[in-house]
XYZ file of C-alpha atoms in Angstrom:
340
model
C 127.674 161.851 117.491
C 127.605 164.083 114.432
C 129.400 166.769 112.361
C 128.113 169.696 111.620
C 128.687 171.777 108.859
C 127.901 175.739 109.095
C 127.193 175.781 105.075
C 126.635 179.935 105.575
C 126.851 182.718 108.226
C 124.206 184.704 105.732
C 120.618 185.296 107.230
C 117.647 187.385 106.234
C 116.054 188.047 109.833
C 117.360 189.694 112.506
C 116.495 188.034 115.707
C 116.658 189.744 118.891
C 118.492 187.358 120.498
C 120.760 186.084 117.956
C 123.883 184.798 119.691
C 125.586 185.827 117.055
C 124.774 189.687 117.455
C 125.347 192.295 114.985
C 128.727 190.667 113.802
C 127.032 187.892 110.989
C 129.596 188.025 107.725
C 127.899 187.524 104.250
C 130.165 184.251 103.915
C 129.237 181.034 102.281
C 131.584 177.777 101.937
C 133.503 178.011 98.789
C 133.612 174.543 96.621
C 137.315 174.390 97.892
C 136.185 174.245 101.771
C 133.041 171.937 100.824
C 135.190 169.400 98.739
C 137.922 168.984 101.653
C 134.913 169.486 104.470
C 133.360 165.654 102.791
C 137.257 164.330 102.693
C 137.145 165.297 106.336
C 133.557 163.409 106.932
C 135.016 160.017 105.007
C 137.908 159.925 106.742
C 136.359 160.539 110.407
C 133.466 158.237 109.717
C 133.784 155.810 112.262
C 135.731 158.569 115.055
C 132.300 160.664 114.688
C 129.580 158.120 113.736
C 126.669 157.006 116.431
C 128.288 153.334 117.582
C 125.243 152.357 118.640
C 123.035 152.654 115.897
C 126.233 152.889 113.486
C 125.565 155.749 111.403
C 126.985 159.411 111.229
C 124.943 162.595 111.524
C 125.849 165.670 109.448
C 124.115 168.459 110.402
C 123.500 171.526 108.321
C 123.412 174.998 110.176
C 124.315 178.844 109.898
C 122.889 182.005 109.057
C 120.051 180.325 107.191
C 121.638 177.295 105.813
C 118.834 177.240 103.094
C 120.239 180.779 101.682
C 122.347 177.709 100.321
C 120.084 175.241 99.482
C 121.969 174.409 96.165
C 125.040 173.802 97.958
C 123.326 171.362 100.635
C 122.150 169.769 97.764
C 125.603 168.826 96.250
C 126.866 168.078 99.171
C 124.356 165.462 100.511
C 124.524 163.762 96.980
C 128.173 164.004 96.958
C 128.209 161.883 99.920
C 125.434 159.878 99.017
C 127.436 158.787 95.884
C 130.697 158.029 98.118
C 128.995 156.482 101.066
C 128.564 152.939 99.771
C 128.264 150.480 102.944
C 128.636 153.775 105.888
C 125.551 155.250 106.980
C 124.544 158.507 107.088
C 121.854 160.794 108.467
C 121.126 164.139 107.910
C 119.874 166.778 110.004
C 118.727 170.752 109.415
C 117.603 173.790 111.214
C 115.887 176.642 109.396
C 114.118 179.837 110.149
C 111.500 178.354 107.966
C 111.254 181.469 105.249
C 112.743 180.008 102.289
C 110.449 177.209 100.879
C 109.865 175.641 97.217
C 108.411 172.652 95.848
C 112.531 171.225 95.047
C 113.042 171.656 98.815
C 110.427 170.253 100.008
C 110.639 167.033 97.543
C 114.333 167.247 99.184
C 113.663 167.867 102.755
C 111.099 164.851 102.357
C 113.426 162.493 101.379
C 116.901 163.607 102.430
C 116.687 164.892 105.858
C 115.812 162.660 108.726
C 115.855 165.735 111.672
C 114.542 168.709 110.327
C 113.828 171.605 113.206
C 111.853 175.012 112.261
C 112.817 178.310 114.310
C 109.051 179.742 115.439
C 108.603 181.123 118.730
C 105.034 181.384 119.048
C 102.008 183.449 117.833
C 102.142 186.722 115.807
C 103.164 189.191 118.971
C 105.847 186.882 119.966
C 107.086 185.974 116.070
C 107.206 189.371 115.010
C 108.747 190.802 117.853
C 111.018 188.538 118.295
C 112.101 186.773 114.588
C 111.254 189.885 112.480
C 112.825 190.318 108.952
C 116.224 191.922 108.446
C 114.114 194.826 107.375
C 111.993 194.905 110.095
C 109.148 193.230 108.413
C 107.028 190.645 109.660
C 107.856 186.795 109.357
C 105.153 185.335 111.232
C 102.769 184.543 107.962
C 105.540 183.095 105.907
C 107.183 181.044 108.691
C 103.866 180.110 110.532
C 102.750 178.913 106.942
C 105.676 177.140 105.603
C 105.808 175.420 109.026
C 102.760 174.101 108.279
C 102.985 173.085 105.171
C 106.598 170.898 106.502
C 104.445 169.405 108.738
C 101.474 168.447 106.430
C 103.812 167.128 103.411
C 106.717 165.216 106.185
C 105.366 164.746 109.598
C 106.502 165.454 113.102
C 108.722 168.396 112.950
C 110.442 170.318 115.564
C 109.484 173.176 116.805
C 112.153 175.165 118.102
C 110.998 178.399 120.673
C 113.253 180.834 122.080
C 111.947 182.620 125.205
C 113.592 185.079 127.299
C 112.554 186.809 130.087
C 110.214 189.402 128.184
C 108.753 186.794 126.460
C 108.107 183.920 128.772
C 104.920 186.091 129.859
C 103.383 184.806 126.997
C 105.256 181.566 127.018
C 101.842 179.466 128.001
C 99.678 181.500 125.343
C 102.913 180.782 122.744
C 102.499 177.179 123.219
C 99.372 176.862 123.181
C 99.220 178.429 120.175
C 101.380 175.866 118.450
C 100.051 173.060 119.493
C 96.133 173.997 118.235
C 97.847 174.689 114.779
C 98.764 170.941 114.924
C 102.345 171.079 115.563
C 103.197 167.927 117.866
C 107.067 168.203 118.679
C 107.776 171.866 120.421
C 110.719 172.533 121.975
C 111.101 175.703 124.412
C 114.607 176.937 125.255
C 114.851 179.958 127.457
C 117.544 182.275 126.368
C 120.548 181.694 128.537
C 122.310 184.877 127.099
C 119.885 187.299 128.518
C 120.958 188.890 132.498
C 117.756 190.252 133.326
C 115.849 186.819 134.489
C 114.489 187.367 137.942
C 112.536 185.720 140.456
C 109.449 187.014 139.127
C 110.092 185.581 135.333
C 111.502 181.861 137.357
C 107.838 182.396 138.957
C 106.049 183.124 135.561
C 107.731 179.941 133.620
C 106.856 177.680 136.767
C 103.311 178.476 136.349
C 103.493 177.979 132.654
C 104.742 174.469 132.839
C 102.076 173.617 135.425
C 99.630 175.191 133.353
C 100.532 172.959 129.910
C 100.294 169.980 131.811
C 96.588 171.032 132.832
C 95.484 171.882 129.164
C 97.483 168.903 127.612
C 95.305 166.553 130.116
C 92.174 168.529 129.449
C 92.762 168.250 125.488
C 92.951 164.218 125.678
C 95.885 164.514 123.604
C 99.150 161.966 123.919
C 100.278 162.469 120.796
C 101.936 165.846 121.911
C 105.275 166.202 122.646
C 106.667 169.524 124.629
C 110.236 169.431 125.830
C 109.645 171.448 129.221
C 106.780 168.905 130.023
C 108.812 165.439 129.539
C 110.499 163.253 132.145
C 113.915 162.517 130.933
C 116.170 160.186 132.538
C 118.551 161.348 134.821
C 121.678 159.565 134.283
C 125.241 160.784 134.591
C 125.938 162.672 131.268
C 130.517 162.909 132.523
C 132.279 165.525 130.990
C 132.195 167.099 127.591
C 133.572 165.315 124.930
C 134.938 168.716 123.665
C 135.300 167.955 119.835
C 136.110 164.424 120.418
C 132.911 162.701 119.418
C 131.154 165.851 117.181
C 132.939 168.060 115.705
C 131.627 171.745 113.989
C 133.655 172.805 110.995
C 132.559 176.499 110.115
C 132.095 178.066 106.935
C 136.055 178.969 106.144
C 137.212 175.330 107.694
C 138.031 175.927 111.111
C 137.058 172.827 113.889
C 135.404 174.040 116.643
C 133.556 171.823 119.709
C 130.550 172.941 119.220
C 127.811 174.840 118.269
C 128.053 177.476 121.259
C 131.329 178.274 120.504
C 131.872 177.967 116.820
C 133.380 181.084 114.995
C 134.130 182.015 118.545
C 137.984 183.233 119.540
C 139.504 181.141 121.705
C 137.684 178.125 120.733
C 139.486 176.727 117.211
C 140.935 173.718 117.894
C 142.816 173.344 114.013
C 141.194 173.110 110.356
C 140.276 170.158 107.893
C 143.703 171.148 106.388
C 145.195 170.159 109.310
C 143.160 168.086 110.791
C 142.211 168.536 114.835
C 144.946 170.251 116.965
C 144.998 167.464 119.883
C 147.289 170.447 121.863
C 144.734 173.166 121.261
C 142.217 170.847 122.448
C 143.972 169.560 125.513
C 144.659 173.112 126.817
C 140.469 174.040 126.629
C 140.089 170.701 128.332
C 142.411 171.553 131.449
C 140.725 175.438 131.400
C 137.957 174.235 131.949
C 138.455 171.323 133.991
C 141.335 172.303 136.421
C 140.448 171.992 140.035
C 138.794 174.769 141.613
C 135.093 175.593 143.499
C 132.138 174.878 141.030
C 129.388 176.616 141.190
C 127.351 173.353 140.709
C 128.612 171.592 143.367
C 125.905 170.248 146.000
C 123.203 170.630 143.616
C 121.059 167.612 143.824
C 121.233 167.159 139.628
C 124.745 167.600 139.575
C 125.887 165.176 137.883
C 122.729 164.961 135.382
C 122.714 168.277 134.519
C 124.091 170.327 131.277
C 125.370 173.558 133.409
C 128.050 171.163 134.752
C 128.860 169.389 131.606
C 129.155 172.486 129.218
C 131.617 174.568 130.378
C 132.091 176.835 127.323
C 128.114 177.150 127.629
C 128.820 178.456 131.032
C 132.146 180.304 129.756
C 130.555 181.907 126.839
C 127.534 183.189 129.328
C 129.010 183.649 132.479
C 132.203 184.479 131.351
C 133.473 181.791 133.647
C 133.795 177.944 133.413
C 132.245 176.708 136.438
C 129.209 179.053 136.608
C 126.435 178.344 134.478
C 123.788 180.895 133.747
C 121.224 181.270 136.544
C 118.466 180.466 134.489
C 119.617 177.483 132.972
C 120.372 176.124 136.941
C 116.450 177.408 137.237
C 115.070 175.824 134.449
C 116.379 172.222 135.111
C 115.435 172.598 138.767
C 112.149 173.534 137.848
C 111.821 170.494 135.508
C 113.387 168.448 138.202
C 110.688 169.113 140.417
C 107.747 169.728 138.812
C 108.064 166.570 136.768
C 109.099 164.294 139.355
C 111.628 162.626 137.086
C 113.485 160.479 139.865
């Protein structure tokens, strides 16, 4: 349960597989759409907050959301000022290249998720996560990384591997986890059409190999997603804005991360409020009866590539068929980690 709040669409690198593309605007969140974007928080508290644990996650994203660190800033004190007996969390992702000693001290003691953007060693980095110039990041990212993880503890890791780079997926990994890092997260790129057999092959290997050097290191205190056992329980349907919410950098609502700024996908503004008939007709899109791909598949009903249709949409270019690799990826994991 969150809302998250795309602060800027500005970034400084230009990653290869930015789903984004070449179309990122140099557009931040005037004070106007901030001030009404924290009305819109108050008054959706208890639609969006976490009933278990009874808080409410706002999540910061973009671009680089710390282009706009000031602006993070006001708004996280702004609510903290406001909040009085609600609860709320805050979470950030950053490509990890803009770093001080204020955003530390405020990363530290503001945000309780905080997730880094590093795909692996110095090959992978650079090719993949290079500057806007062209430049390397790997130095600046690999050391402010560590420097997060030294001064806060236990951050993510976020990797992006495709079907180029999941040849040096294993090496990538490894990598990470002798520079200490203890929470990595792999996520193959589901935008990318040239996955084959051969690259399925390649990541199956990898995730057999990890297991062997993670038992071979002694270590338990290391955490990679591809290697865990989740539980398998029946995730339904999509909540489709109903329980999160993504309001983008000029105020429009959108469902999600996959499909925010995306045509098609608006469903109203904070002016407004949430367009319940814009909404409904996404719902019965991508819901209406018809022949899913997914059907007979023995996670079916566990699986994201039935649950996130404009996932599947924005891929596939059709609701009900989910990008092959994602399908191969949770089969692997299925299998390999014996999770039932």
């Amino acid at each position: 349960m969150s809302i998250t709040l795309w602060i800027t669409n500005k970034c400084n690198m230009n990653c290869k597989y930015c789903y984004v593309g070449d179309e990122k605007s140099n557009f931040s969140m005037p004070k106007l759409i901030i001030d009404k974007s924290i009305e819109f928080i108050f008054e959706n508290f208890g639609k969006y907050k976490d009933n278990v644990n009874d808080y409410l996650m706002v999540r910061f994203h973009g671009g680089e959301p710390l282009i706009e660190f000031n602006l993070i800033e006001d708004i996280v004190k702004k609510i903290n000022y406001r909040k009085k007996d609600k609860n709320f969390k805050f979470a950030i992702t950053t490509n990890g290249t803009i770093l001080d000693k204020d955003i530390i001290l405020f990363l530290k003691n503001e945000i309780y998720d905080l997730t880094v953007s590093l795909d692996g060693n110095k090959k992978t980095q650079d090719t993949m996560r290079p500057f806007k110039d062209g430049n390397s990041s790997f130095e600046k990212v690999l050391k402010n990384a560590e420097i997060l993880e030294r001064e806060i503890g236990n951050i993510r890791i976020r990797m992006t591997y495709d079907s180029n780079t999941v040849y040096n997926l294993y090496d990538d990994i490894k990598f990470l986890i002798d520079e200490g890092f203890k929470y990595i997260v792999p996520a193959s790129n589901n935008y990318d059409i040239n996955w084959d057999e051969d690259d399925v092959e390649c990541l199956k290997i990898t995730i057999i190999k990890l297991r062997e050097y993670i038992k071979a290191r002694g270590t338990s205190n290391v955490h990679i997603s591809l290697l865990e056992k989740p539980q398998y329980i029946n995730k339904g349907k999509c909540n489709m804005g109903n329980k999160s919410i993504n309001i983008y950098s000029n105020g429009d609502l959108y469902p999600c991360i996959a499909s925010a700024g995306r045509k098609g996908f608006k469903m109203g503004n904070i002016f407004s409020g949430l367009d319940e008939d814009r909404r409904n007709k996404i719902i019965y899109e991508s819901e209406c009866e018809r022949e899913c791909a997914c059907r007979g598949c023995s996670i079916y009903n566990y699986c994201d590539g039935s649950r996130c249709r404009i996932v599947n949409k924005l891929t596939t270019g059709d609701y009900f068929t989910p990008p092959a690799i994602h399908c191969a990826v949770e089969n692997l994991k299925y299998s390999l980690n014996k999770c039932i």
